[in-house]
CSV table of N, CA and C in Angstrom, one decimal:
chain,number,residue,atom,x,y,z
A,117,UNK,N,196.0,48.1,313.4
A,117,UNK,CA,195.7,47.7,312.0
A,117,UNK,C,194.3,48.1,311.7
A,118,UNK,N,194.3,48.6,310.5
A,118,UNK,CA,192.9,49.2,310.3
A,118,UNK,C,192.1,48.0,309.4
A,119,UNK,N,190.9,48.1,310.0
A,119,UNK,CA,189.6,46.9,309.4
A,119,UNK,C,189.2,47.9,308.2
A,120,UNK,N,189.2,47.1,306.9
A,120,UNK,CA,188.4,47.5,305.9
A,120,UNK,C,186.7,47.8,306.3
A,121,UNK,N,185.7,48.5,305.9
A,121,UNK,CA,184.3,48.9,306.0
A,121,UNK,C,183.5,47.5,305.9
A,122,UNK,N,184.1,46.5,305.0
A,122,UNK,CA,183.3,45.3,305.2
A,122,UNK,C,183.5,44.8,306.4
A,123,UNK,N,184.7,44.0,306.6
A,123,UNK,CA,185.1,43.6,307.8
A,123,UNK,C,184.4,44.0,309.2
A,124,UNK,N,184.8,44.9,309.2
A,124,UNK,CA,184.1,46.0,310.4
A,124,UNK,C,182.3,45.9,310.4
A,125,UNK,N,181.9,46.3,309.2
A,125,UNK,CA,180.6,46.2,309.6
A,125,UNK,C,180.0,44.6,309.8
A,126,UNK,N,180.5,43.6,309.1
A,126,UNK,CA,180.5,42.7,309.7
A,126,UNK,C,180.5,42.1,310.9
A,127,UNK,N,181.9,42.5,311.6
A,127,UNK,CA,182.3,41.8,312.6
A,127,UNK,C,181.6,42.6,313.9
A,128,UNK,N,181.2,43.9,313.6
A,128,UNK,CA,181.2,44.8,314.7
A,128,UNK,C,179.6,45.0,314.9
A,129,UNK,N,179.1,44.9,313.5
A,129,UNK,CA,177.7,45.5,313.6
A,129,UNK,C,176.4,44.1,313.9
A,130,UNK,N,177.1,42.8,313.0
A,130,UNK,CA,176.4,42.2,312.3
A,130,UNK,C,177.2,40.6,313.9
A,131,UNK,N,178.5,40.3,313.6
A,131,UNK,CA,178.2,39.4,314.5
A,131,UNK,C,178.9,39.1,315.8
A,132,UNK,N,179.3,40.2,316.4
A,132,UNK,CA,179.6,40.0,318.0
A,132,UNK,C,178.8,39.9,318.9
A,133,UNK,N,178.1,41.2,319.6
A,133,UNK,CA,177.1,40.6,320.6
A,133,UNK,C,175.7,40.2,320.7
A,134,UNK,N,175.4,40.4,319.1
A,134,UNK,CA,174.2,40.2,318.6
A,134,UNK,C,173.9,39.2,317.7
A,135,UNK,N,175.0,38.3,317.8
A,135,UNK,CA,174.9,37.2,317.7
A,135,UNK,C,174.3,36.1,318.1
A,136,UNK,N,173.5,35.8,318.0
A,136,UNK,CA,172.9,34.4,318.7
A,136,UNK,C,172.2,33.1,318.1
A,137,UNK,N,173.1,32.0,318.4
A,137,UNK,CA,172.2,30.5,317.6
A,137,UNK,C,170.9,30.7,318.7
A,138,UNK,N,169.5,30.0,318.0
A,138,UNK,CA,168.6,29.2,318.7
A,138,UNK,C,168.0,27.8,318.3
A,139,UNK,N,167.7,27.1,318.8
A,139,UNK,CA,167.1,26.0,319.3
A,139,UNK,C,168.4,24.6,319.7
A,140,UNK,N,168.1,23.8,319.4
A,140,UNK,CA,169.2,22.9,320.0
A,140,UNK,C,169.8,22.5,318.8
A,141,UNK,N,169.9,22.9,317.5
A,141,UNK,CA,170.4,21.9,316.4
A,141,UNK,C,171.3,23.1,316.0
A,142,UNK,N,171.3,24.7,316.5
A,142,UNK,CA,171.8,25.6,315.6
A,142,UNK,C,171.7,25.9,313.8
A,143,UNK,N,170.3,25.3,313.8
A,143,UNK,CA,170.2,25.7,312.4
A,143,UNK,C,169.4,27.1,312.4
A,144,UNK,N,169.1,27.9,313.3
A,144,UNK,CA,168.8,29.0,313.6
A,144,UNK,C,169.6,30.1,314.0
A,145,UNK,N,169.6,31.3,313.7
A,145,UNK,CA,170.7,32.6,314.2
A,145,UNK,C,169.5,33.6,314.7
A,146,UNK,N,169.7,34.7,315.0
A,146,UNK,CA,169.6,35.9,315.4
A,146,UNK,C,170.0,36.7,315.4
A,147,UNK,N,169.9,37.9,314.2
A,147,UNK,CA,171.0,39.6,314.5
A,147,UNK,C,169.8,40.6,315.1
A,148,UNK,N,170.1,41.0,315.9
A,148,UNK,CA,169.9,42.2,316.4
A,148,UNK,C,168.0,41.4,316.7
A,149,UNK,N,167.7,40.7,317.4
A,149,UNK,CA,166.4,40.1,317.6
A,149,UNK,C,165.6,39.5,316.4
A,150,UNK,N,166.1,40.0,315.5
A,150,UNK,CA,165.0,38.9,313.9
A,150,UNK,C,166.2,37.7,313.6
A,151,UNK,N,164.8,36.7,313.5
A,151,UNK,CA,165.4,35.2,313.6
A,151,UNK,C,165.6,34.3,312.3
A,152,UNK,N,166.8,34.0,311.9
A,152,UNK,CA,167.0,33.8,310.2
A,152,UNK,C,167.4,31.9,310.3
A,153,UNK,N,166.9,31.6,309.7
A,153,UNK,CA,167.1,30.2,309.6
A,153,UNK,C,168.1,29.7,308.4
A,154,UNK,N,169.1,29.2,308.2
A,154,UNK,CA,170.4,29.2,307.8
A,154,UNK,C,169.8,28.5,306.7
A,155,UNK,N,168.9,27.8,306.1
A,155,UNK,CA,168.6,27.8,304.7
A,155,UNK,C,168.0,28.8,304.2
A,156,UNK,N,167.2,30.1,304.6
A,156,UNK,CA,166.3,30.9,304.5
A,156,UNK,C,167.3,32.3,304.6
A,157,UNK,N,168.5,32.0,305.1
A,157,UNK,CA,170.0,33.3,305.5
A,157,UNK,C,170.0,34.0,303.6
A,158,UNK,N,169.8,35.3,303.4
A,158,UNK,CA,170.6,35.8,302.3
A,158,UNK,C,172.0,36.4,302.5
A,159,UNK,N,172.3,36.8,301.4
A,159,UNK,CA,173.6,37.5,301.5
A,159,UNK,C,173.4,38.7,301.7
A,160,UNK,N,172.0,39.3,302.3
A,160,UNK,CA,171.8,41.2,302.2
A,160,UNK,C,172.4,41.3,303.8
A,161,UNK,N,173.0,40.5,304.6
A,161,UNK,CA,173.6,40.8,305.2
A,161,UNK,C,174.7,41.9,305.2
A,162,UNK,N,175.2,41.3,304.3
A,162,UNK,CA,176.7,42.5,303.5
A,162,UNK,C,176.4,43.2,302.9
A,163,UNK,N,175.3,43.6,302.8
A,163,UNK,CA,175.0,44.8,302.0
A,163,UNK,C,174.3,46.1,302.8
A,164,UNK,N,175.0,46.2,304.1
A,164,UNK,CA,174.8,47.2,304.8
A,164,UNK,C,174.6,48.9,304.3
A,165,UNK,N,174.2,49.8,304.6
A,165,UNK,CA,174.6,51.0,304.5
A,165,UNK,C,176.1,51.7,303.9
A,166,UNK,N,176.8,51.4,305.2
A,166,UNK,CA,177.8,51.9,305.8
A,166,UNK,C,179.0,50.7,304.7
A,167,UNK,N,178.5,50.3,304.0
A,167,UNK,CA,179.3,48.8,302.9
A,167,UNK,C,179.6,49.7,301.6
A,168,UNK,N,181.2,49.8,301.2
A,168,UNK,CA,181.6,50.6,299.7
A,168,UNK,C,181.0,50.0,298.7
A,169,UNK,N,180.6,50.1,298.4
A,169,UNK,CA,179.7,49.4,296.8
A,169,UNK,C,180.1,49.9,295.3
A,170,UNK,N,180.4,49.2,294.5
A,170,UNK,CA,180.9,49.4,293.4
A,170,UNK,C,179.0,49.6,292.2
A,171,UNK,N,178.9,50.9,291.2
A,171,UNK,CA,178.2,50.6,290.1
A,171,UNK,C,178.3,50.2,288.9
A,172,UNK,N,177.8,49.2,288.7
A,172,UNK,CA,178.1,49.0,286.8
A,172,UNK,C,176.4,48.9,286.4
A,173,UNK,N,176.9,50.0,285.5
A,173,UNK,CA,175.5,50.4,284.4
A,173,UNK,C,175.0,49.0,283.7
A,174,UNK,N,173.7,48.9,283.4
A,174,UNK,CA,173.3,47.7,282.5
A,174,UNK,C,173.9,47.8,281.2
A,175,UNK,N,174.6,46.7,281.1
A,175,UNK,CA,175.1,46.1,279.9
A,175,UNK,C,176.3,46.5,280.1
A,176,UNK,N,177.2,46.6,281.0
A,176,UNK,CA,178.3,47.0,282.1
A,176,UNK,C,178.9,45.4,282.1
A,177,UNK,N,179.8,44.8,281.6
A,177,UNK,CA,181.0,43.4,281.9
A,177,UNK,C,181.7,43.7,283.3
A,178,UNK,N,180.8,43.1,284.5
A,178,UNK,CA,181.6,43.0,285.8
A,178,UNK,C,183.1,42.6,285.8
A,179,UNK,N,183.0,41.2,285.1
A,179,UNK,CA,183.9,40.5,284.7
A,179,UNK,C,184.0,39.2,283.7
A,180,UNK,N,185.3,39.0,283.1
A,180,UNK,CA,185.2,38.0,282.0
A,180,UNK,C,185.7,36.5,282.2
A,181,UNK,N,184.9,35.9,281.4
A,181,UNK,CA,185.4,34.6,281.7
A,181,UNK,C,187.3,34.7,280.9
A,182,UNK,N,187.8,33.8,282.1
A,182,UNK,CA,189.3,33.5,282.1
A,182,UNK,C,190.4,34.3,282.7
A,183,UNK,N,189.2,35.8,283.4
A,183,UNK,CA,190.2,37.1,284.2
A,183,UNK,C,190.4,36.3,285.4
A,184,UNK,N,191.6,36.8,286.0
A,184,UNK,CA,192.3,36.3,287.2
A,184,UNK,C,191.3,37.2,288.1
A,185,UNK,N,190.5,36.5,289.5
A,185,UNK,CA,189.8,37.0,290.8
A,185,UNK,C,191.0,37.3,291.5
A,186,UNK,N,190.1,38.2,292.1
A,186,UNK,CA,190.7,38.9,293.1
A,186,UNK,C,189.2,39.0,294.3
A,187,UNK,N,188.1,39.0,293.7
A,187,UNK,CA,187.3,39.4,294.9
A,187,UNK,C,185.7,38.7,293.9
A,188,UNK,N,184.7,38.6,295.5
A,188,UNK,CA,183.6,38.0,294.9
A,188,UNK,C,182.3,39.1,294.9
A,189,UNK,N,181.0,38.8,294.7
A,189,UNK,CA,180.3,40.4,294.7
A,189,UNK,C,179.2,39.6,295.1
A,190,UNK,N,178.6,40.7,295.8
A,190,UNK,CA,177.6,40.5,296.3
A,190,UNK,C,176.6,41.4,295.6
A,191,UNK,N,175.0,41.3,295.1
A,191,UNK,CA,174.3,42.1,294.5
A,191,UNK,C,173.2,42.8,295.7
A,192,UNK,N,173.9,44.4,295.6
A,192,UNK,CA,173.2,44.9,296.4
A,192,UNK,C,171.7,45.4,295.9
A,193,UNK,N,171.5,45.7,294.6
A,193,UNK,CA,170.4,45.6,293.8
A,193,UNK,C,170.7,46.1,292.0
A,194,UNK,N,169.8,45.6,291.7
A,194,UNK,CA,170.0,45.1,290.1
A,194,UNK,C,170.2,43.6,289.5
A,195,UNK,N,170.3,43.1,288.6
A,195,UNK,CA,170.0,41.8,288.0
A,195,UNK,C,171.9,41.6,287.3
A,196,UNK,N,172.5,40.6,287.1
A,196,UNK,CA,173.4,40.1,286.8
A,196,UNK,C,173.2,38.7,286.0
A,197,UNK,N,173.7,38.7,284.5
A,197,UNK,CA,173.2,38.0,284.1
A,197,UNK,C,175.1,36.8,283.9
A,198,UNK,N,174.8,35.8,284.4
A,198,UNK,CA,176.3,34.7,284.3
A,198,UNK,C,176.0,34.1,282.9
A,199,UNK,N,177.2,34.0,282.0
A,199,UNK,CA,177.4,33.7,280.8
A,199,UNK,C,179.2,32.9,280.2
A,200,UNK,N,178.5,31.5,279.9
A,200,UNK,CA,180.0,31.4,279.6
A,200,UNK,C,179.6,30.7,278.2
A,201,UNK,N,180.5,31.6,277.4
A,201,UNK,CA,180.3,31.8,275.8
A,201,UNK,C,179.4,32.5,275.7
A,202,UNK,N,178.5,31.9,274.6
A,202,UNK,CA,177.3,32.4,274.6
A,202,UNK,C,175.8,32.0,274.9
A,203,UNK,N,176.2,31.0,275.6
A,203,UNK,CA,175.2,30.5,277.0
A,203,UNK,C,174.7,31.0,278.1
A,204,UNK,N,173.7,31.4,278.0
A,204,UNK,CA,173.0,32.2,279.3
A,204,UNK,C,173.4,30.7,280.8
A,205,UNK,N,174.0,31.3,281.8
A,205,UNK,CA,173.9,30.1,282.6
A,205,UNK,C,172.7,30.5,283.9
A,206,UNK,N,172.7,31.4,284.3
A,206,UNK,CA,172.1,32.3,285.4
A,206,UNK,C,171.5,34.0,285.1
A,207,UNK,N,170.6,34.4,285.6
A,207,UNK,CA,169.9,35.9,285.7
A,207,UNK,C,170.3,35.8,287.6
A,208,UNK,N,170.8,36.5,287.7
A,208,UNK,CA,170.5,37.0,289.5
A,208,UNK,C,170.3,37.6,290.1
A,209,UNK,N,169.9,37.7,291.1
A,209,UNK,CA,168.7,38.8,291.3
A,209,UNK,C,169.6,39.6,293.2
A,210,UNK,N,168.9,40.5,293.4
A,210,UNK,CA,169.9,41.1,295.1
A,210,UNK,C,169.8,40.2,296.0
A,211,UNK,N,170.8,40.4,296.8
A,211,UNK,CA,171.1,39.8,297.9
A,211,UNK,C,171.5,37.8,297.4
A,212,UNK,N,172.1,37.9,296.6
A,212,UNK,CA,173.1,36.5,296.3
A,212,UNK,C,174.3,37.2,295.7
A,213,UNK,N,175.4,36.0,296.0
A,213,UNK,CA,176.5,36.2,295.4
A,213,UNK,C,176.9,35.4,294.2
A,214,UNK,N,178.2,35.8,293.7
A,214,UNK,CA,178.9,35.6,292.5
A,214,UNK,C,179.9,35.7,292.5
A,215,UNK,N,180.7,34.7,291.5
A,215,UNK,CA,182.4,34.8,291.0
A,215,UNK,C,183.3,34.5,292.7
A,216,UNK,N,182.1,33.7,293.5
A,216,UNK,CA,183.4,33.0,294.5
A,216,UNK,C,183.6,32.0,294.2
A,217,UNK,N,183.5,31.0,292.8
A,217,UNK,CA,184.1,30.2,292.8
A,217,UNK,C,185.8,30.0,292.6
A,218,UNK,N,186.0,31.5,291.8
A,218,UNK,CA,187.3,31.6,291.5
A,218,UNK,C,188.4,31.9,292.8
A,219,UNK,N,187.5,32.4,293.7
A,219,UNK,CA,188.2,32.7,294.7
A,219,UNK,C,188.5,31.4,295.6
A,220,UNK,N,187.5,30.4,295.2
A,220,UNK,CA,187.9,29.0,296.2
A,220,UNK,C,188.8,28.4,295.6
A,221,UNK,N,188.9,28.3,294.7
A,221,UNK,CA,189.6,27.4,293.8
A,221,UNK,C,190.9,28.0,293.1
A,222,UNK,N,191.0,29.3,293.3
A,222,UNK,CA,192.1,29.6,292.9
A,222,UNK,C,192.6,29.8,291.4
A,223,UNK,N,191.0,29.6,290.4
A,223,UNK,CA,191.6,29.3,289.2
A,223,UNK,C,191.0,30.5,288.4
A,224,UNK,N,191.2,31.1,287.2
A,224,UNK,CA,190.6,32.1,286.1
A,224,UNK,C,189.3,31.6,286.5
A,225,UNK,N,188.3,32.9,286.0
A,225,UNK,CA,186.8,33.2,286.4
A,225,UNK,C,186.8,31.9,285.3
A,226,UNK,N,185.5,31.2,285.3
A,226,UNK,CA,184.9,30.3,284.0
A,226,UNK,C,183.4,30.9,283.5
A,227,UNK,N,183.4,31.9,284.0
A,227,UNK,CA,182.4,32.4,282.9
A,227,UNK,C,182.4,34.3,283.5
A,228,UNK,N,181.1,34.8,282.1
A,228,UNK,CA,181.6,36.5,282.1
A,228,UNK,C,180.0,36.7,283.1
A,229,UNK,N,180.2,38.2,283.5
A,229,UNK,CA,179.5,38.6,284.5
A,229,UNK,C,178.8,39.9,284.1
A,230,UNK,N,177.7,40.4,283.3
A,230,UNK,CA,177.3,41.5,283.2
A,230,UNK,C,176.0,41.8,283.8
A,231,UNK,N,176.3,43.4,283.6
A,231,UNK,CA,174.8,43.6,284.2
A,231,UNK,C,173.5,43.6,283.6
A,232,UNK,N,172.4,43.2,283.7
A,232,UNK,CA,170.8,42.9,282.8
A,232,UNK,C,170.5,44.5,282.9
A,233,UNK,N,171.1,45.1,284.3
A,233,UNK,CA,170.1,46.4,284.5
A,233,UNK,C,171.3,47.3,285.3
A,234,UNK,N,171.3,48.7,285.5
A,234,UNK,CA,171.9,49.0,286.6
A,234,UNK,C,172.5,48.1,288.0
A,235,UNK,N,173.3,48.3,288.4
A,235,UNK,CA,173.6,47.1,289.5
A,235,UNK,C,174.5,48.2,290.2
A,236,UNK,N,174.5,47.8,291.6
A,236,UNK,CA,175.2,48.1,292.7
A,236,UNK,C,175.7,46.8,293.6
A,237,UNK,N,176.9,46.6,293.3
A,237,UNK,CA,177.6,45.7,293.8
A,237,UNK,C,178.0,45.6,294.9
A,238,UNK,N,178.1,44.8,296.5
A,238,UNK,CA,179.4,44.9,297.0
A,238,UNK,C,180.5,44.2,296.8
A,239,UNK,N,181.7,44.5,296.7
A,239,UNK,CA,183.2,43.5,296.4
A,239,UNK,C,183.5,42.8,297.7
A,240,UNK,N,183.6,41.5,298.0
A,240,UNK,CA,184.5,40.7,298.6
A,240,UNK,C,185.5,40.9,298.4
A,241,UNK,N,186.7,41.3,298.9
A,241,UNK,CA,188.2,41.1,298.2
A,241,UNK,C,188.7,39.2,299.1
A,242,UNK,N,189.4,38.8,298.6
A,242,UNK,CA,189.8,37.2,299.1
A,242,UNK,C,190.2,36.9,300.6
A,243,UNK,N,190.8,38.1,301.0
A,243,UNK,CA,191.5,38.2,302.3
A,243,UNK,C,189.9,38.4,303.2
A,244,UNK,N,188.8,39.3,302.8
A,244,UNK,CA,187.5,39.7,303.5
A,244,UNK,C,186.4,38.0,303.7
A,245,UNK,N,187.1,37.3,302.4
A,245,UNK,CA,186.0,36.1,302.2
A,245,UNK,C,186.2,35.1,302.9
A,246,UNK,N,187.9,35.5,303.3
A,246,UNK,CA,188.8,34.2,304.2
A,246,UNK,C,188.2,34.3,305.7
A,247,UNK,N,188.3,35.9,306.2
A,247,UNK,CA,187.3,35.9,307.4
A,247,UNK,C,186.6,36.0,307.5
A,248,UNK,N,185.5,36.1,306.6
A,248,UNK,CA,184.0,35.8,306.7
A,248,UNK,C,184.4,34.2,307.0
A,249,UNK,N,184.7,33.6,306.1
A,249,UNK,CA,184.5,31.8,306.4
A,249,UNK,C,185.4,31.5,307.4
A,250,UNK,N,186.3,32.0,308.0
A,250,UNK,CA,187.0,31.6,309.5
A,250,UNK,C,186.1,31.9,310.5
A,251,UNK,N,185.5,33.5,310.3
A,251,UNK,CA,185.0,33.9,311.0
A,251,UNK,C,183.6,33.5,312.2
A,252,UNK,N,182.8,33.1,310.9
A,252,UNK,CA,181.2,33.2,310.9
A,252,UNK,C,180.7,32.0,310.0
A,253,UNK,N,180.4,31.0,311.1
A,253,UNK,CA,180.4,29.5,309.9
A,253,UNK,C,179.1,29.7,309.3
A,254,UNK,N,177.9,30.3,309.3
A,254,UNK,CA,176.6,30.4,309.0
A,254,UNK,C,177.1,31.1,307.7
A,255,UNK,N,177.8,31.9,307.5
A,255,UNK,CA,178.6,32.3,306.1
A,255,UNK,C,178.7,31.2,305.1
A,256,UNK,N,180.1,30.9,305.6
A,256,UNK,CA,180.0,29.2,305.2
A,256,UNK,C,179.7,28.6,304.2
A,257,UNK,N,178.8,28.0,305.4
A,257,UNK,CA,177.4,27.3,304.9
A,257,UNK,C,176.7,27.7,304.1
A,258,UNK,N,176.4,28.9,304.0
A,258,UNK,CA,175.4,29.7,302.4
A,258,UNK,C,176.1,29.7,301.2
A,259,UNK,N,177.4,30.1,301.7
A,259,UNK,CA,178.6,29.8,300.2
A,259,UNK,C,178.2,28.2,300.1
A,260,UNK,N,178.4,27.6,300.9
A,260,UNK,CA,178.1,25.9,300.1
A,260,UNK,C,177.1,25.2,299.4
A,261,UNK,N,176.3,26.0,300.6
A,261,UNK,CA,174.7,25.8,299.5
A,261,UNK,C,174.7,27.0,298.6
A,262,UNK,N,174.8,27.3,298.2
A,262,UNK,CA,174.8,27.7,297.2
A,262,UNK,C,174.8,27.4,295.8
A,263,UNK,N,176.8,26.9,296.3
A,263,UNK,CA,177.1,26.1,295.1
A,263,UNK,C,176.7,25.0,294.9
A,264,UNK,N,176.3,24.3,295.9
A,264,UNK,CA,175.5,22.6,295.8
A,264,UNK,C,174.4,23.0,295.3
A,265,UNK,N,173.6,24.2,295.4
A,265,UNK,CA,172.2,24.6,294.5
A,265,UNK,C,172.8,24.6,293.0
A,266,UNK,N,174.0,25.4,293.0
A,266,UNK,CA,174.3,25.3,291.4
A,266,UNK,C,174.4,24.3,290.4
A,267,UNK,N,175.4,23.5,291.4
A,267,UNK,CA,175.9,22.3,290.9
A,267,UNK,C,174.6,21.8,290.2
A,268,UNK,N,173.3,21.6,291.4
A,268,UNK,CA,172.2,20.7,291.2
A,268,UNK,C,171.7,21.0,289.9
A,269,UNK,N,171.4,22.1,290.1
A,269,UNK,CA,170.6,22.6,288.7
A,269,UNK,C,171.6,22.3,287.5
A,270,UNK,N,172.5,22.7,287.6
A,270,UNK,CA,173.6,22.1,286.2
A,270,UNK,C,173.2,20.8,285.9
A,271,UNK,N,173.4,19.6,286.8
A,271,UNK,CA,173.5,18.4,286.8
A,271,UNK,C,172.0,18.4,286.3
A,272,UNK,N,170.4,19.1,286.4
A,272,UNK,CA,169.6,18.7,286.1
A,272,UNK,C,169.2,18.9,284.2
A,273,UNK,N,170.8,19.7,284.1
A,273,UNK,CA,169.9,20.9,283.1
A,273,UNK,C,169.1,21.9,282.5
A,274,UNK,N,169.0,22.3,284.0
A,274,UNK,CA,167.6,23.6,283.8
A,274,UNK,C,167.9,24.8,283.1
A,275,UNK,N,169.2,25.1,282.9
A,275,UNK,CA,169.9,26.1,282.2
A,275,UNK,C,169.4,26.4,280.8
């Protein structure tokens, strides 16, 4: 069975034997000897070299609020601005992700996805996001904080 370029560079580059928790609580990791603390973890993990990456020009609609997901993105560089209506909700900047909420939940995007500037994307497809999160719990965990950062700020209305 052939591994997609994500998977693979993932699984092969990023976390088999170069994998390592440190201290006693495992809120610490290790790739390849530099030491990332699981609040402090980005998503430029997946944005390897050797990772297919999609471009959308600035002022480029990644995606729209109410399209059916199929996959989440990761920003390999350029700015992404999240919009539902005509409400600015988010500007985002490289190495965070986007549009996995539809992928958890299973329901149409709830808001539209363009680009502020040139952007180089990588695609999650749903099947890659399922093993990342089976796979590699420090994943996970960044997808959750994440959205618990979102949520917060919604609930504060800093938007």
């Amino acid at each position: 069975m052939l591994i997609s370029g994500l998977l693979y560079f993932v699984f092969a580059h990023l976390f088999q034997p170069s994998l390592q928790t440190t201290g006693t609580t495992g809120s610490a990791f290790r790739i390849r000897g530099k030491e990332f603390r699981v609040a402090d973890a980005s998503f430029s993990l997946l944005t390897g070299n050797s990772i297919e990456t999609r471009l959308v020009r600035a002022g480029g609609i990644i995606f729209r609020e109410g399209e059916q997901a199929n996959e989440l993105f990761v920003i390999k560089s350029g700015y992404v601005r999240i919009q539902v209506g005509n409400k600015t909700m988010a500007d985002l900047a490289p190495d965070t992700i986007f549009g996995e909420m539809a992928l958890i939940d299973n329901e149409p995007r709830s808001a539209t996805a363009t680009a502020l500037t040139d952007v180089e994307l990588v695609p999650v497809s749903e099947k890659q996001f399922l093993f990342l999160v089976s796979q590699t719990p420090h994943f996970a965990l960044k997808v959750m904080r994440t959205l618990a950062q979102r949520l917060r700020t919604m609930n504060r209305g800093v938007y």
